[in-house]
XYZ file of C-alpha atoms in Angstrom:
378
model
C -10.921 -13.510 33.598
C -8.116 -13.586 30.949
C -9.253 -13.107 27.320
C -8.522 -16.019 24.960
C -6.991 -15.667 21.526
C -10.422 -16.696 20.358
C -11.539 -13.200 21.081
C -8.302 -11.313 20.328
C -7.918 -12.364 16.716
C -11.320 -12.539 15.103
C -11.792 -12.642 11.204
C -14.383 -9.785 10.685
C -16.872 -9.721 7.688
C -18.281 -6.192 6.865
C -21.140 -5.992 4.325
C -20.639 -2.816 2.294
C -23.349 -3.437 -0.222
C -26.163 -6.019 -0.133
C -28.412 -4.883 -3.129
C -28.650 -6.745 -6.497
C -28.136 -4.794 -9.721
C -28.813 -1.333 -8.583
C -28.530 0.603 -5.264
C -31.442 1.430 -2.997
C -31.794 4.173 -0.290
C -30.621 1.813 2.371
C -28.413 -0.868 0.340
C -25.531 -0.232 -1.898
C -24.508 -2.724 -4.595
C -22.033 -5.562 -3.874
C -19.158 -5.544 -1.807
C -17.974 -7.046 1.385
C -14.874 -6.397 3.451
C -12.814 -9.186 5.063
C -10.884 -7.536 7.790
C -7.872 -9.171 9.459
C -7.027 -7.356 12.620
C -4.016 -9.533 13.528
C -2.370 -8.402 10.319
C -3.834 -4.896 9.857
C -5.178 -5.905 6.465
C -8.449 -5.399 4.652
C -9.314 -7.664 1.589
C -12.348 -6.608 -0.507
C -14.766 -9.086 -2.068
C -16.206 -7.344 -5.220
C -16.371 -3.489 -5.479
C -19.657 -2.118 -6.930
C -20.264 1.492 -7.583
C -19.976 3.681 -4.411
C -17.864 1.163 -2.346
C -15.338 3.737 -1.390
C -18.224 5.883 0.101
C -19.295 2.942 2.065
C -15.812 2.418 3.363
C -15.612 5.990 4.506
C -18.875 5.581 6.579
C -17.539 2.365 8.042
C -14.703 1.824 10.651
C -12.444 0.312 8.045
C -9.275 1.866 7.047
C -8.826 2.095 3.361
C -4.908 2.459 3.921
C -5.202 -1.242 5.027
C -6.495 -2.462 1.790
C -4.136 -5.292 0.215
C -6.214 -7.517 -1.836
C -9.500 -7.474 -3.998
C -11.273 -10.650 -5.047
C -13.708 -10.131 -7.893
C -16.366 -12.759 -8.653
C -17.428 -11.546 -12.079
C -17.442 -8.591 -14.443
C -21.076 -7.386 -14.270
C -21.083 -3.769 -13.457
C -22.730 -3.887 -10.146
C -19.617 -5.740 -8.882
C -16.922 -3.757 -10.620
C -18.042 -0.164 -11.157
C -16.510 1.154 -8.088
C -12.973 -0.310 -8.676
C -11.308 2.392 -10.559
C -12.664 5.203 -8.230
C -11.550 3.257 -5.169
C -8.036 2.660 -6.709
C -7.771 6.358 -7.687
C -8.601 7.565 -4.205
C -6.084 5.092 -2.547
C -3.365 6.792 -4.782
C -4.533 10.328 -4.074
C -4.452 9.655 -0.369
C -0.889 9.052 -0.607
C -0.467 6.188 1.670
C -1.574 3.216 -0.475
C 0.578 0.061 -0.692
C 0.599 -2.445 -3.466
C -2.709 -4.063 -4.106
C -3.228 -7.297 -5.757
C -6.599 -7.832 -7.531
C -7.933 -11.335 -8.613
C -10.618 -11.990 -11.002
C -11.926 -13.499 -14.330
C -10.297 -13.160 -17.514
C -11.047 -9.654 -18.868
C -10.436 -7.709 -15.684
C -7.035 -6.439 -16.492
C -8.003 -4.955 -20.033
C -11.122 -3.348 -18.264
C -8.951 -1.642 -15.736
C -6.399 -0.741 -18.298
C -9.222 0.968 -20.540
C -10.671 2.705 -17.572
C -7.238 4.347 -16.576
C -6.321 5.084 -20.222
C -9.556 7.045 -21.129
C -10.023 8.719 -17.741
C -6.247 9.722 -17.812
C -5.683 8.170 -14.277
C -2.271 7.829 -13.081
C -1.497 5.960 -9.884
C 1.619 6.201 -7.675
C 1.575 2.505 -6.365
C 1.704 -0.780 -8.007
C -1.544 -2.688 -8.923
C -1.203 -6.364 -10.091
C -4.273 -8.070 -11.694
C -4.316 -11.860 -11.404
C -6.430 -14.013 -13.914
C -7.966 -16.843 -11.750
C -8.880 -20.333 -12.603
C -10.498 -22.939 -10.346
C -8.022 -23.771 -7.623
C -5.665 -22.000 -5.350
C -5.367 -18.334 -6.336
C -3.445 -17.040 -3.293
C -1.465 -18.480 -0.307
C 0.716 -17.245 2.356
C 1.845 -18.620 5.923
C -1.718 -18.095 7.333
C -4.290 -18.325 4.665
C -5.062 -20.333 1.493
C -7.668 -18.830 -0.910
C -9.094 -20.959 -3.687
C -11.904 -20.233 -6.040
C -14.449 -22.428 -8.058
C -16.608 -21.954 -10.995
C -20.163 -20.972 -10.623
C -23.239 -20.874 -12.924
C -24.042 -17.523 -14.139
C -24.624 -15.558 -17.552
C -20.946 -14.719 -17.603
C -17.829 -16.487 -16.237
C -18.217 -16.196 -12.292
C -16.245 -17.493 -9.482
C -16.911 -18.134 -5.728
C -14.029 -17.770 -3.393
C -13.094 -19.855 -0.283
C -10.932 -18.226 2.451
C -9.197 -20.903 4.470
C -7.241 -19.908 7.523
C -4.587 -22.730 8.211
C -4.895 -24.628 11.683
C -2.231 -23.745 14.229
C -0.943 -25.509 17.251
C -2.699 -24.967 20.561
C -1.113 -22.944 23.413
C 2.192 -24.451 25.034
C 1.691 -25.108 28.635
C 5.038 -23.649 29.918
C 4.247 -23.949 33.579
C 3.702 -27.781 32.870
C 6.914 -28.212 30.996
C 8.846 -26.477 33.850
C 7.134 -28.678 36.465
C 8.433 -31.755 34.499
C 11.995 -30.300 34.606
C 12.255 -29.851 30.861
C 14.920 -27.194 29.971
C 13.872 -24.216 28.132
C 15.238 -23.451 24.729
C 14.819 -24.973 21.376
C 13.248 -27.963 22.922
C 9.951 -25.917 23.775
C 9.669 -25.130 20.093
C 9.831 -28.714 19.132
C 7.226 -29.707 21.816
C 5.041 -26.973 20.683
C 4.985 -28.241 17.301
C 3.727 -31.612 18.624
C 7.042 -33.402 18.380
C 8.323 -36.399 20.705
C 11.779 -35.641 22.173
C 13.913 -37.724 24.600
C 15.619 -35.849 27.437
C 19.222 -36.331 28.631
C 17.883 -38.350 31.547
C 16.029 -40.736 29.092
C 12.620 -39.585 29.589
C 10.418 -39.650 26.383
C 8.111 -36.410 26.169
C 5.195 -36.067 23.787
C 4.713 -32.486 22.754
C 1.034 -32.956 22.081
C 0.593 -33.671 25.781
C 1.837 -30.231 26.640
C -0.388 -28.297 24.246
C -3.902 -27.312 24.272
C -6.240 -28.698 21.404
C -5.127 -27.225 18.041
C -6.779 -24.019 16.965
C -8.785 -24.785 13.785
C -8.619 -22.465 10.981
C -11.674 -20.568 9.934
C -13.278 -20.890 6.563
C -15.390 -18.368 4.808
C -16.959 -18.848 1.445
C -18.578 -16.321 -0.834
C -20.819 -17.421 -3.743
C -22.228 -14.789 -6.160
C -23.566 -14.498 -8.823
C -24.883 -17.992 -9.436
C -28.065 -20.238 -9.837
C -27.851 -23.298 -7.675
C -24.932 -25.520 -8.920
C -22.802 -28.273 -7.679
C -19.793 -26.044 -7.912
C -21.320 -23.876 -4.870
C -21.747 -27.012 -2.858
C -18.305 -28.284 -3.424
C -16.683 -24.962 -2.696
C -18.515 -24.523 0.473
C -17.890 -27.803 2.108
C -18.206 -27.688 5.887
C -17.418 -23.917 5.913
C -17.829 -21.873 9.155
C -19.689 -19.335 7.198
C -21.278 -19.225 3.790
C -22.158 -15.827 2.224
C -24.427 -16.659 -0.776
C -26.600 -14.587 -3.007
C -30.402 -14.714 -2.717
C -31.545 -12.449 -5.390
C -35.109 -13.803 -5.628
C -37.824 -15.403 -3.504
C -38.896 -18.933 -4.093
C -42.183 -17.632 -5.802
C -39.914 -16.037 -8.433
C -37.903 -19.073 -8.936
C -38.540 -18.846 -12.888
C -36.931 -15.556 -12.966
C -33.915 -16.906 -11.058
C -33.515 -19.773 -13.550
C -33.849 -17.394 -16.639
C -31.335 -14.916 -15.106
C -28.999 -17.520 -13.505
C -29.492 -16.211 -10.004
C -30.333 -17.868 -6.773
C -33.495 -17.860 -4.635
C -33.512 -17.917 -0.950
C -34.184 -21.687 -1.092
C -31.426 -22.295 -3.376
C -29.056 -20.669 -0.930
C -30.386 -22.606 1.880
C -29.944 -26.013 -0.183
C -26.267 -24.964 -0.998
C -25.801 -24.397 2.749
C -27.544 -27.692 3.724
C -25.743 -29.753 1.146
C -22.204 -28.415 2.047
C -22.726 -28.950 5.738
C -21.706 -25.328 6.591
C -22.217 -23.915 10.159
C -23.877 -20.717 9.099
C -25.587 -18.954 6.162
C -25.768 -15.437 5.521
C -27.738 -14.311 2.369
C -27.023 -11.066 0.362
C -27.623 -9.637 -2.961
C -31.412 -9.023 -2.789
C -33.490 -7.631 -5.555
C -34.887 -4.158 -4.701
C -38.387 -5.687 -5.543
C -38.713 -7.141 -2.012
C -38.512 -3.718 -0.240
C -40.983 -3.115 2.529
C -44.580 -2.616 1.305
C -44.325 -4.950 -1.585
C -46.338 -8.315 -1.575
C -43.037 -10.177 -0.712
C -40.545 -8.669 1.489
C -37.074 -9.964 2.774
C -38.584 -11.600 5.967
C -40.298 -13.942 3.774
C -37.021 -14.840 2.025
C -35.716 -15.282 5.529
C -38.413 -17.652 6.576
C -38.100 -19.559 3.278
C -34.489 -20.188 3.823
C -34.807 -21.173 7.478
C -37.399 -23.727 6.576
C -34.439 -25.576 4.957
C -31.504 -24.361 6.867
C -32.413 -22.970 10.199
C -29.116 -21.169 11.061
C -29.761 -18.303 8.243
C -29.425 -14.541 8.440
C -30.104 -11.627 6.145
C -27.198 -9.077 5.527
C -27.711 -5.470 5.599
C -25.241 -2.549 4.872
C -22.590 -2.161 7.454
C -23.451 -5.271 9.256
C -20.276 -6.704 10.744
C -20.035 -10.383 11.511
C -17.060 -11.766 13.505
C -15.756 -15.431 13.197
C -13.490 -16.115 16.072
C -11.140 -19.119 16.106
C -11.996 -22.184 17.939
C -9.873 -25.046 19.550
C -11.847 -28.067 18.628
C -14.636 -29.070 16.241
C -18.028 -27.824 16.858
C -21.055 -29.463 15.372
C -23.936 -27.660 13.640
C -26.559 -26.971 16.241
C -29.686 -26.053 14.396
C -31.412 -25.539 17.708
C -29.042 -22.621 18.830
C -29.838 -19.979 16.120
C -28.335 -16.578 16.769
C -30.474 -13.593 17.422
C -31.739 -12.096 14.193
C -30.646 -8.862 12.752
C -32.622 -5.999 11.457
C -34.271 -7.317 8.245
C -36.855 -6.390 5.539
C -40.026 -5.353 7.558
C -38.429 -2.044 8.066
C -35.314 -0.625 6.126
C -32.082 -1.352 7.971
C -30.260 1.483 9.438
C -27.315 2.768 7.526
C -25.190 3.211 10.644
C -22.484 0.834 11.185
C -23.096 -1.839 13.815
C -21.355 -5.024 14.856
C -22.371 -8.525 16.132
C -20.314 -11.442 17.064
C -21.156 -14.922 15.988
C -19.517 -18.222 15.632
C -17.775 -20.443 13.025
C -17.338 -24.079 11.912
C -14.939 -27.039 10.949
C -14.449 -27.742 7.303
C -12.219 -29.546 4.787
C -10.592 -28.394 1.418
C -12.349 -29.603 -1.606
C -9.785 -31.957 -3.259
C -11.617 -31.220 -6.691
C -10.121 -27.562 -6.374
C -6.592 -28.318 -5.820
C -5.159 -26.966 -9.209
C -2.968 -24.086 -9.320
C -3.516 -20.505 -10.620
C -2.834 -20.414 -14.260
C 0.950 -19.620 -14.320
C 0.826 -18.643 -17.951
C -1.936 -16.089 -17.408
C -0.023 -14.850 -14.154
C 3.062 -14.459 -16.302
C 1.426 -12.553 -19.057
C -0.578 -10.263 -16.444
C 1.260 -7.050 -16.150
C 1.287 -4.902 -13.340
C -0.895 -1.662 -14.262
C 1.782 0.999 -15.038
C -0.379 3.960 -14.118
């Protein structure tokens, strides 16, 4: 049977660090890789200390790193940045890397390079983000929205643009439609009139449109409306769950989320699937509360929930028509807290969902900030 494009061009999410604050023996601090095989690129979401080691232990190629999106400037999300950037330069095959994050990220990197006497042989450009569109190309739109934490923090929404369904060339030929530019118009869904007077509607010769995937990343934050707005109808929501519900007061005091808060965001946003990450080390096996308990708390609110672990890879394939959330169909669970997850890389393929871009997040990246942000001359 012929493989469909749904299987050929997945968007792959690899968790490189799933611990909160400090690393453990089996979990590094925050970082996630978004792999785009169809364009041979890797985008990084946060870069905690040791991220480059995690990349080396995975099947990801550091040479494909093109963009890094930073949520906030706490150390467990940025201490790995300079080491990774320096290693990319020393490898000799790095291309330009764009880094997106809150105000203060550029001065931080400039200070690190200055006082460590680091010189890079490739351009780095730091973009200061504001709620709205932070990056767009022919295939993707990346937006960010404000979260609620002790320092300025942003969640990111990665939206793949829809594309037309496959054009049925055999049917077109059977109808006697001459090949050439007309086929391009029909594939775009346009209506054309042939020389013999026949009117052909292009949508009737195309498979259903392939809906773009939407992946949302929210950390660090306590439950907030901003997270719900950003995650509207996403295929996949990756949300922090630092604390168990029993420790909700600590979550409020430190402006982090509990497992139930993450599930409430997923439910309120109508997402298809939730993966929780950024776990406090206090829930390691042998403690009164373990990560399995957090999973059950979340699933009581949002059944289609998983726990992330380091090197878990989750593929989100395209789909050709909307698929509703089916809480009765929950994917098989992954290794969780009752035993420490294996550090060896592994992969599982899951599904995705239909969404809409939040109209409240349509402002542009602050052009003034972008203009004054200089590429790091390292």
